[in-house]
XYZ file of C-alpha atoms in Angstrom:
544
model
C 3.405 -64.121 39.266
C 4.233 -62.407 36.173
C 6.893 -64.183 34.320
C 8.976 -62.850 31.166
C 11.058 -64.749 28.842
C 12.784 -62.612 26.487
C 14.408 -65.711 24.621
C 12.033 -65.385 21.068
C 8.530 -66.977 20.620
C 9.601 -70.152 19.838
C 7.550 -71.224 23.167
C 4.826 -70.081 21.548
C 4.941 -71.738 18.600
C 5.752 -74.810 20.067
C 2.530 -74.784 22.540
C 0.289 -73.889 19.040
C 2.037 -76.844 17.439
C 0.910 -79.053 20.567
C -2.422 -78.211 20.365
C -3.213 -78.265 17.043
C -1.310 -81.908 16.577
C -3.810 -82.337 19.947
C -6.865 -81.371 18.157
C -7.252 -78.514 19.996
C -6.170 -79.204 24.047
C -4.021 -81.842 25.376
C -3.845 -83.836 29.148
C -1.689 -85.370 30.437
C -0.360 -87.143 34.040
C 3.233 -86.401 35.287
C 5.177 -86.822 39.107
C 7.482 -84.642 40.917
C 8.935 -84.699 43.971
C 7.034 -87.937 44.526
C 3.328 -86.479 43.813
C 1.222 -87.008 40.969
C 0.060 -84.169 39.000
C -2.082 -83.635 36.121
C -1.882 -80.921 33.200
C -3.969 -79.781 30.176
C -2.729 -77.595 27.341
C -5.521 -75.221 25.535
C -5.913 -72.674 24.194
C -8.571 -68.907 24.033
C -9.310 -65.923 21.849
C -6.584 -63.227 22.104
C -7.072 -59.525 22.039
C -3.663 -58.833 20.409
C -4.015 -57.673 16.678
C -2.776 -59.585 14.125
C 0.433 -58.803 12.631
C 0.490 -60.004 9.225
C 3.183 -62.325 7.148
C 5.657 -60.529 9.127
C 6.048 -58.720 12.907
C 7.813 -55.435 12.794
C 10.797 -57.270 14.701
C 11.412 -58.974 11.468
C 9.963 -62.565 12.535
C 7.648 -64.475 9.723
C 3.982 -64.784 10.955
C 2.436 -67.644 9.238
C -0.297 -67.994 11.842
C -3.973 -67.324 10.600
C -4.727 -66.505 13.977
C -3.533 -64.778 17.191
C -4.158 -67.269 20.129
C -2.947 -67.467 23.501
C -2.904 -70.636 25.790
C -2.856 -71.764 29.126
C -1.480 -74.290 31.284
C -2.939 -75.951 33.944
C -1.876 -77.934 36.745
C -3.466 -79.654 39.107
C -2.767 -82.516 41.796
C -4.692 -85.612 40.962
C -7.752 -86.267 43.193
C -6.799 -88.978 45.289
C -3.869 -87.105 45.933
C -6.112 -83.876 46.912
C -9.519 -84.586 47.372
C -10.355 -80.963 47.773
C -9.265 -79.849 44.347
C -7.692 -76.769 45.661
C -3.629 -77.231 45.179
C -3.502 -76.470 41.406
C -2.210 -73.131 39.591
C -2.954 -71.905 35.631
C -0.292 -70.568 33.481
C -1.261 -67.992 30.739
C 0.959 -67.875 27.627
C 0.859 -64.587 25.628
C 3.194 -63.956 22.945
C 5.079 -60.560 23.158
C 6.928 -58.576 20.415
C 7.783 -54.707 19.639
C 5.143 -52.847 18.271
C 2.336 -55.297 19.005
C -1.212 -53.764 19.340
C -4.061 -54.655 21.437
C -7.949 -54.371 21.084
C -8.991 -51.987 23.311
C -12.691 -52.466 25.141
C -13.680 -49.170 22.865
C -12.694 -51.837 20.122
C -9.159 -49.037 18.840
C -6.255 -50.450 19.354
C -3.030 -49.206 21.110
C 0.690 -50.411 21.824
C 1.520 -52.707 24.357
C 4.519 -51.687 26.088
C 7.234 -54.172 27.141
C 9.471 -54.762 29.163
C 13.032 -53.012 29.253
C 15.451 -55.108 26.581
C 12.578 -57.190 25.515
C 12.000 -57.753 21.561
C 10.612 -60.772 21.409
C 8.860 -63.278 23.980
C 6.626 -64.752 26.196
C 4.820 -63.636 29.440
C 3.069 -65.862 31.367
C 0.566 -64.877 34.254
C 0.219 -67.667 37.376
C -1.874 -68.111 39.443
C -2.716 -70.788 42.397
C -3.227 -71.739 45.296
C -1.758 -74.299 48.352
C 1.494 -74.229 46.421
C 4.787 -72.950 48.316
C 5.826 -69.905 46.210
C 9.545 -71.709 45.189
C 7.598 -74.758 43.658
C 5.731 -72.742 40.912
C 8.600 -72.554 38.396
C 9.783 -76.376 38.753
C 6.304 -77.420 38.390
C 5.393 -75.444 35.464
C 8.946 -77.158 34.290
C 7.877 -80.510 34.709
C 4.236 -79.641 33.300
C 5.758 -78.276 30.066
C 8.128 -81.705 29.945
C 5.018 -84.006 29.976
C 3.343 -82.085 26.933
C 5.789 -81.847 24.660
C 7.257 -78.106 25.437
C 10.607 -77.782 25.592
C 11.395 -76.586 29.898
C 14.741 -75.205 29.125
C 12.408 -72.576 27.693
C 11.285 -71.514 31.428
C 14.264 -72.014 32.860
C 15.446 -68.071 33.639
C 12.935 -65.282 33.549
C 13.997 -62.047 33.316
C 15.158 -59.616 35.199
C 11.592 -57.843 35.086
C 9.847 -60.790 36.276
C 7.774 -60.293 40.089
C 5.597 -61.811 42.492
C 2.076 -59.951 41.765
C 0.471 -61.621 45.142
C 1.273 -64.188 47.774
C 0.109 -65.293 51.004
C 0.886 -67.683 53.472
C -1.569 -68.913 56.987
C -2.053 -71.089 59.680
C -6.029 -72.163 60.835
C -6.483 -71.795 64.283
C -9.556 -73.295 65.586
C -12.195 -71.117 66.355
C -12.065 -70.959 70.107
C -8.492 -70.137 69.979
C -8.404 -67.114 67.960
C -9.585 -64.795 70.286
C -6.367 -62.806 71.417
C -5.551 -62.508 67.956
C -8.673 -60.510 66.576
C -9.660 -58.929 70.013
C -9.690 -54.917 70.069
C -6.259 -55.052 72.175
C -5.203 -57.606 70.199
C -2.111 -57.641 67.964
C -3.918 -56.549 64.231
C -6.020 -53.833 66.183
C -2.708 -52.938 67.518
C -0.546 -52.523 64.630
C -3.033 -50.521 62.876
C -3.248 -48.203 65.998
C 0.220 -47.800 66.997
C 1.568 -47.470 63.767
C -1.140 -45.211 62.026
C -1.499 -41.942 60.688
C -3.365 -40.502 57.996
C -0.379 -39.135 55.413
C 2.816 -41.036 56.424
C 3.256 -44.630 54.950
C 0.417 -46.547 54.345
C -1.641 -48.259 57.031
C -5.649 -49.731 56.638
C -7.370 -51.064 59.448
C -10.873 -53.379 59.034
C -12.101 -54.818 61.935
C -15.441 -56.502 60.674
C -17.443 -58.653 62.886
C -20.498 -58.841 60.864
C -20.912 -61.388 57.688
C -22.668 -60.363 54.304
C -25.753 -61.489 55.593
C -25.837 -58.956 59.059
C -24.815 -61.902 61.460
C -22.754 -61.143 64.004
C -19.385 -63.179 63.951
C -16.501 -62.282 65.989
C -13.549 -62.096 63.937
C -15.392 -62.418 60.593
C -12.725 -60.390 58.992
C -10.141 -58.043 60.857
C -6.972 -56.806 58.712
C -3.983 -54.441 58.934
C -2.030 -53.425 55.756
C 0.841 -52.027 56.684
C 3.046 -50.331 53.504
C 7.332 -50.635 53.829
C 7.726 -47.970 56.166
C 5.136 -49.217 58.547
C 6.228 -52.702 58.174
C 10.028 -52.123 59.274
C 8.718 -50.361 62.417
C 7.129 -53.933 63.097
C 9.571 -55.675 62.286
C 12.814 -53.941 61.323
C 14.220 -56.769 59.367
C 11.288 -56.503 56.865
C 10.287 -54.522 53.918
C 7.906 -56.337 52.019
C 4.471 -54.319 52.410
C 1.837 -56.715 54.115
C -1.610 -57.346 55.372
C -2.070 -59.326 58.193
C -5.675 -60.866 58.336
C -7.866 -62.849 60.724
C -10.728 -64.089 58.477
C -13.518 -66.891 58.616
C -15.547 -68.088 55.431
C -19.361 -67.201 55.639
C -22.096 -69.464 57.599
C -18.954 -70.972 59.374
C -20.734 -71.753 62.492
C -23.326 -73.860 60.317
C -20.577 -76.253 59.644
C -19.480 -79.038 61.736
C -16.812 -78.972 64.199
C -14.053 -81.069 61.768
C -14.509 -79.420 58.701
C -11.481 -77.302 58.380
C -13.354 -74.018 57.282
C -15.498 -73.707 60.276
C -12.369 -72.670 61.809
C -10.397 -68.840 60.822
C -7.066 -68.634 59.040
C -4.672 -65.843 60.402
C -2.472 -64.936 57.624
C 0.216 -62.942 56.189
C -0.184 -61.522 52.270
C 1.880 -59.660 50.089
C 1.024 -56.423 49.137
C 2.343 -55.375 45.817
C 0.055 -51.959 45.347
C 1.533 -50.732 47.819
C 4.843 -49.697 47.320
C 6.679 -48.431 44.415
C 9.581 -51.966 44.625
C 8.936 -54.998 43.304
C 10.137 -58.643 44.422
C 11.519 -60.609 42.154
C 11.110 -64.404 41.246
C 14.696 -65.825 41.723
C 15.151 -68.131 44.298
C 16.859 -65.766 47.246
C 13.502 -63.236 46.085
C 10.971 -66.462 46.513
C 12.636 -67.595 49.576
C 12.992 -64.206 51.441
C 9.018 -63.724 50.477
C 7.784 -67.109 52.010
C 10.424 -66.309 54.969
C 8.765 -62.634 55.731
C 5.269 -64.215 55.285
C 5.801 -67.119 57.930
C 7.677 -64.449 60.570
C 4.702 -62.266 60.458
C 2.216 -64.831 61.086
C 4.552 -66.790 63.816
C 5.077 -63.355 65.925
C 1.706 -61.978 65.317
C 0.577 -65.671 67.061
C 3.009 -65.300 69.737
C 2.054 -61.764 70.617
C -1.292 -62.747 70.916
C -0.336 -65.906 73.379
C -0.416 -68.319 70.767
C 2.354 -71.070 71.656
C 3.856 -72.047 67.950
C 4.529 -75.213 68.886
C 1.728 -77.724 70.433
C 1.433 -78.247 74.376
C 2.555 -81.441 75.281
C 1.501 -84.160 77.508
C -3.092 -84.114 77.267
C -2.831 -80.968 75.586
C -4.308 -80.358 72.681
C -2.760 -78.013 69.667
C -4.595 -74.700 69.098
C -4.446 -75.423 65.026
C -7.375 -77.046 62.919
C -5.763 -79.300 60.522
C -6.885 -79.281 56.721
C -5.472 -80.452 54.047
C -2.487 -78.306 53.041
C -1.889 -77.350 56.949
C -1.013 -80.298 59.061
C -2.129 -78.537 62.791
C 1.332 -77.570 63.825
C 3.434 -74.678 62.558
C 6.225 -77.498 62.183
C 9.841 -76.229 61.940
C 10.467 -72.380 61.946
C 13.380 -70.186 62.718
C 12.467 -68.142 66.070
C 10.333 -64.995 64.743
C 11.007 -61.515 64.810
C 10.036 -60.012 68.155
C 6.469 -58.308 67.883
C 6.779 -56.211 71.069
C 3.861 -54.147 70.582
C 3.711 -53.475 74.397
C 7.425 -52.072 74.255
C 6.643 -50.037 71.221
C 2.911 -48.879 72.781
C 5.334 -47.742 76.139
C 8.138 -46.260 73.561
C 5.323 -43.868 71.913
C 4.164 -43.265 75.571
C 7.938 -42.308 76.581
C 8.080 -40.044 73.523
C 4.970 -37.605 74.975
C 5.597 -37.697 78.342
C 9.765 -36.996 77.410
C 8.284 -34.135 75.246
C 5.747 -32.842 77.913
C 8.052 -32.791 80.782
C 10.952 -31.750 79.129
C 12.804 -28.639 81.246
C 10.207 -25.682 80.842
C 7.860 -27.934 79.018
C 6.441 -27.043 75.547
C 7.335 -24.059 73.948
C 4.331 -21.548 72.727
C 4.885 -22.715 69.292
C 5.014 -26.133 70.159
C 1.735 -26.045 71.679
C 0.212 -24.083 68.858
C 1.664 -26.870 66.622
C 0.579 -29.529 68.748
C -3.180 -28.187 68.608
C -3.091 -27.749 65.321
C -2.546 -31.598 64.739
C -5.023 -32.919 67.024
C -7.294 -30.341 65.597
C -6.668 -31.128 61.977
C -8.480 -33.860 60.243
C -6.179 -33.496 56.205
C -3.309 -32.303 55.130
C -1.419 -29.432 57.177
C 2.068 -28.101 56.132
C 4.743 -25.654 58.440
C 2.938 -22.908 56.577
C -0.734 -23.558 57.766
C 0.157 -23.690 60.986
C 2.135 -20.395 61.138
C -0.570 -18.501 59.072
C -3.181 -20.110 61.789
C -1.281 -18.519 64.546
C 0.114 -15.460 62.745
C 3.440 -17.177 63.350
C 6.425 -16.838 61.221
C 7.265 -19.984 59.097
C 10.640 -20.439 60.417
C 9.808 -20.618 64.291
C 6.741 -23.443 63.318
C 9.394 -25.350 61.095
C 12.104 -24.544 64.109
C 9.251 -26.479 66.468
C 8.584 -29.225 64.587
C 12.527 -30.028 64.134
C 12.485 -30.241 68.092
C 9.478 -32.201 67.594
C 10.633 -35.080 65.479
C 9.820 -37.657 67.805
C 6.411 -36.476 67.468
C 6.088 -35.715 64.347
C 6.083 -37.193 61.253
C 7.154 -35.236 57.963
C 7.453 -35.678 54.266
C 7.002 -33.603 51.157
C 6.305 -30.390 52.940
C 3.561 -32.607 55.222
C 3.238 -32.756 58.641
C 1.008 -34.857 61.024
C 1.674 -36.582 64.388
C 3.268 -39.623 64.679
C 0.681 -42.298 65.045
C -3.055 -42.353 66.674
C -1.635 -43.700 69.934
C 0.400 -40.647 70.024
C -2.482 -38.406 69.072
C -4.534 -39.749 71.909
C -1.846 -38.995 74.685
C -1.432 -35.579 73.193
C -5.030 -35.032 73.771
C -5.752 -36.409 76.748
C -2.201 -34.410 78.168
C -3.152 -31.424 76.616
C -6.350 -31.191 77.793
C -4.992 -31.878 81.469
C -2.516 -29.473 80.965
C -4.737 -26.852 79.770
C -7.217 -27.233 82.923
C -3.596 -27.045 85.213
C -2.865 -24.056 83.685
C -6.029 -22.374 83.726
C -6.074 -23.210 87.786
C -2.520 -22.433 88.173
C -3.332 -18.647 85.975
C -5.921 -17.961 88.745
C -4.452 -19.078 91.896
C -1.096 -16.747 90.513
C -2.940 -14.132 89.570
C -5.211 -14.013 93.332
C -2.140 -14.486 94.971
C -0.630 -11.791 93.250
C -3.748 -9.212 93.282
C -3.897 -10.116 97.079
C 0.363 -9.212 97.837
C 0.460 -6.590 95.715
C -3.448 -4.643 96.339
C -2.709 -0.921 97.089
C 0.824 -0.538 95.618
C 1.219 1.983 93.022
C 1.793 1.837 88.948
C 4.687 -0.267 89.355
C 2.915 -3.457 90.658
C 1.077 -3.138 87.284
C 4.078 -3.457 85.478
C 5.538 -6.497 87.218
C 2.263 -8.301 86.771
C 2.612 -7.541 83.162
C 5.961 -9.158 83.336
C 5.385 -11.924 85.451
C 2.319 -12.775 83.176
C 4.250 -12.578 79.641
C 6.842 -15.078 80.855
C 4.304 -17.794 82.470
C 5.467 -17.590 86.068
C 4.573 -19.869 88.985
C 4.728 -18.470 92.036
C 4.632 -19.933 95.819
C 0.998 -20.273 97.529
C 1.140 -17.120 99.098
C 2.446 -15.125 95.615
C 5.452 -14.312 98.105
C 8.226 -15.702 96.097
C 8.985 -16.337 92.299
C 9.291 -20.349 92.176
C 9.857 -20.296 87.399
C 10.394 -18.513 84.884
C 10.001 -19.072 81.565
C 12.082 -16.829 79.321
C 11.375 -18.526 75.853
C 14.168 -19.146 72.951
C 16.462 -16.661 72.040
C 19.384 -16.823 68.879
C 22.761 -17.170 70.763
C 24.519 -15.892 67.161
C 22.236 -12.723 67.075
C 23.205 -9.099 67.903
C 22.994 -10.116 71.618
C 23.681 -13.290 72.096
C 23.567 -14.796 75.869
C 23.157 -11.286 76.932
C 19.552 -11.355 76.069
C 18.498 -13.704 78.492
C 20.074 -11.705 81.577
C 18.885 -8.491 80.385
C 15.463 -9.506 80.097
C 15.928 -11.218 84.038
C 17.328 -8.491 85.291
C 14.308 -5.871 83.629
C 11.710 -8.594 85.852
C 14.013 -8.204 88.813
C 13.551 -4.219 88.803
C 10.069 -4.581 88.587
C 9.991 -6.654 91.265
C 11.974 -4.708 93.356
C 10.673 -1.618 92.460
C 7.088 -3.288 93.394
C 8.660 -3.158 97.075
C 9.541 -7.316 97.053
C 12.271 -9.122 98.406
C 14.656 -9.675 95.803
C 15.918 -12.846 97.361
C 12.527 -13.765 96.558
C 12.894 -13.501 92.519
C 16.514 -14.894 93.024
C 15.489 -18.206 94.089
C 13.675 -18.781 90.748
C 14.539 -21.382 88.217
C 14.538 -19.940 84.653
C 13.796 -21.641 81.709
C 15.124 -21.148 78.307
C 15.911 -22.301 74.878
C 19.108 -21.670 72.359
C 17.991 -21.867 68.851
C 20.352 -24.106 68.181
C 19.646 -26.744 70.624
C 16.479 -28.783 71.145
C 17.153 -29.357 75.048
C 15.683 -26.114 77.764
C 18.372 -24.669 79.793
C 17.487 -24.421 83.607
C 19.417 -22.170 85.604
C 18.751 -20.713 88.789
C 18.358 -16.467 88.585
C 21.105 -15.886 91.513
C 23.291 -18.155 89.464
C 22.853 -16.545 86.167
C 22.831 -13.067 87.611
C 26.299 -13.489 89.506
C 27.473 -15.528 86.511
C 26.684 -12.150 84.547
C 27.309 -10.192 86.761
C 24.285 -9.512 88.164
């Protein structure tokens, strides 16, 4: 985490005085919450340019050099055999107008957080310590090192968390459902991904760095805030869900924790425009979201959150920092990926099965997006098919559940939706081809030898995607497209076109009743859903 304190440079000068009095560094042992910790204060060189005798802010500077300081805090060895419960706090001075040396030898002014004129920045990195414990441990270490702990009591609002992870360690024989090709990690990426809306990245690597086949070696899905909220509606923080193993894990003893994989959730600060502060509420939220993500992924994979009773053994592997039980936990939010998958399938089925099916423009949009591997826009699709861009935009609005639209770009909402549409469109295209052939043959057989009125009828029926009975003797469905109810002719436009078709039908010597039994499908431009009315009813209502 990045901690900013704008109360002045007193913490920096105090660290300098302690190091100077201690001969370059100071070590101390201290207790905190019943635990024994070791702290070491030392210094390092700095790329900050010496300010001279006075800072640009007016503060006197009587030090010959500019140094930076570090506080290394770690658990005492007899309480932490692996020695991995520790953190390092890197303390750097900050003042308005300070300049730092770049890698090319030139200097540049370093921008400070808003509102800061003088203060210190502390970059804290650590492991195996709960997020809420870093600040209290830093203050306890400062007190033991003869630094005033009050210096580190109130971080500025500009302080942020940069990284965090919470994990459990599963037995290697129990973790398969997590990283399986149809498991929660793969499905999170598959159901929530598309290339242009939000952020997601899926990695499924079953080969270690030396080319060995290691199932579940490194499987991750990274989701930005928009995608995260689809999986967990009460979450916002971008996350990476991961299943991973150390290299050469199979060569380790079974009782060695490192042989067994971790399932974790980590905060991904670079995947959003926001930030997470370091208040108690912020850190509690961070811990809650990460824990809930891990718990819900485990539950989705069918792994019990609580160890089974009786003779059953828990599916978790203990390590020095994880006792092989989930412990106390609030019921995690439901991560029902089957429900999300079903919901997306329902969206596709509903769109394709809506009264009258998709319009020609909608069909062109779908096929374009299925074929397109890059950025698309309404203008791109319109140009490709010779359509007016307004018609394409109206089609996109009608397909909101299938389409992601932002910043003028459009994409299918997920890979799962794309795959379903590809399959459905292929089937519909084949069925349409078969239907057209059957209809054409039936009409040709029924009308062969008649006068030129037959040609006009056949042209009109084809233009309106007519479906007939198996003998071509009666019309089953007619699609009359879209009309604008606010236009010059309004609703009458539909009835006028229908009358034209009826005239062609009767002029060709056909039974009017066989035409009037048809279902007429059309859509108003101001409504999403198509309308379906019997031809006879429509003609009767409008004086036909």
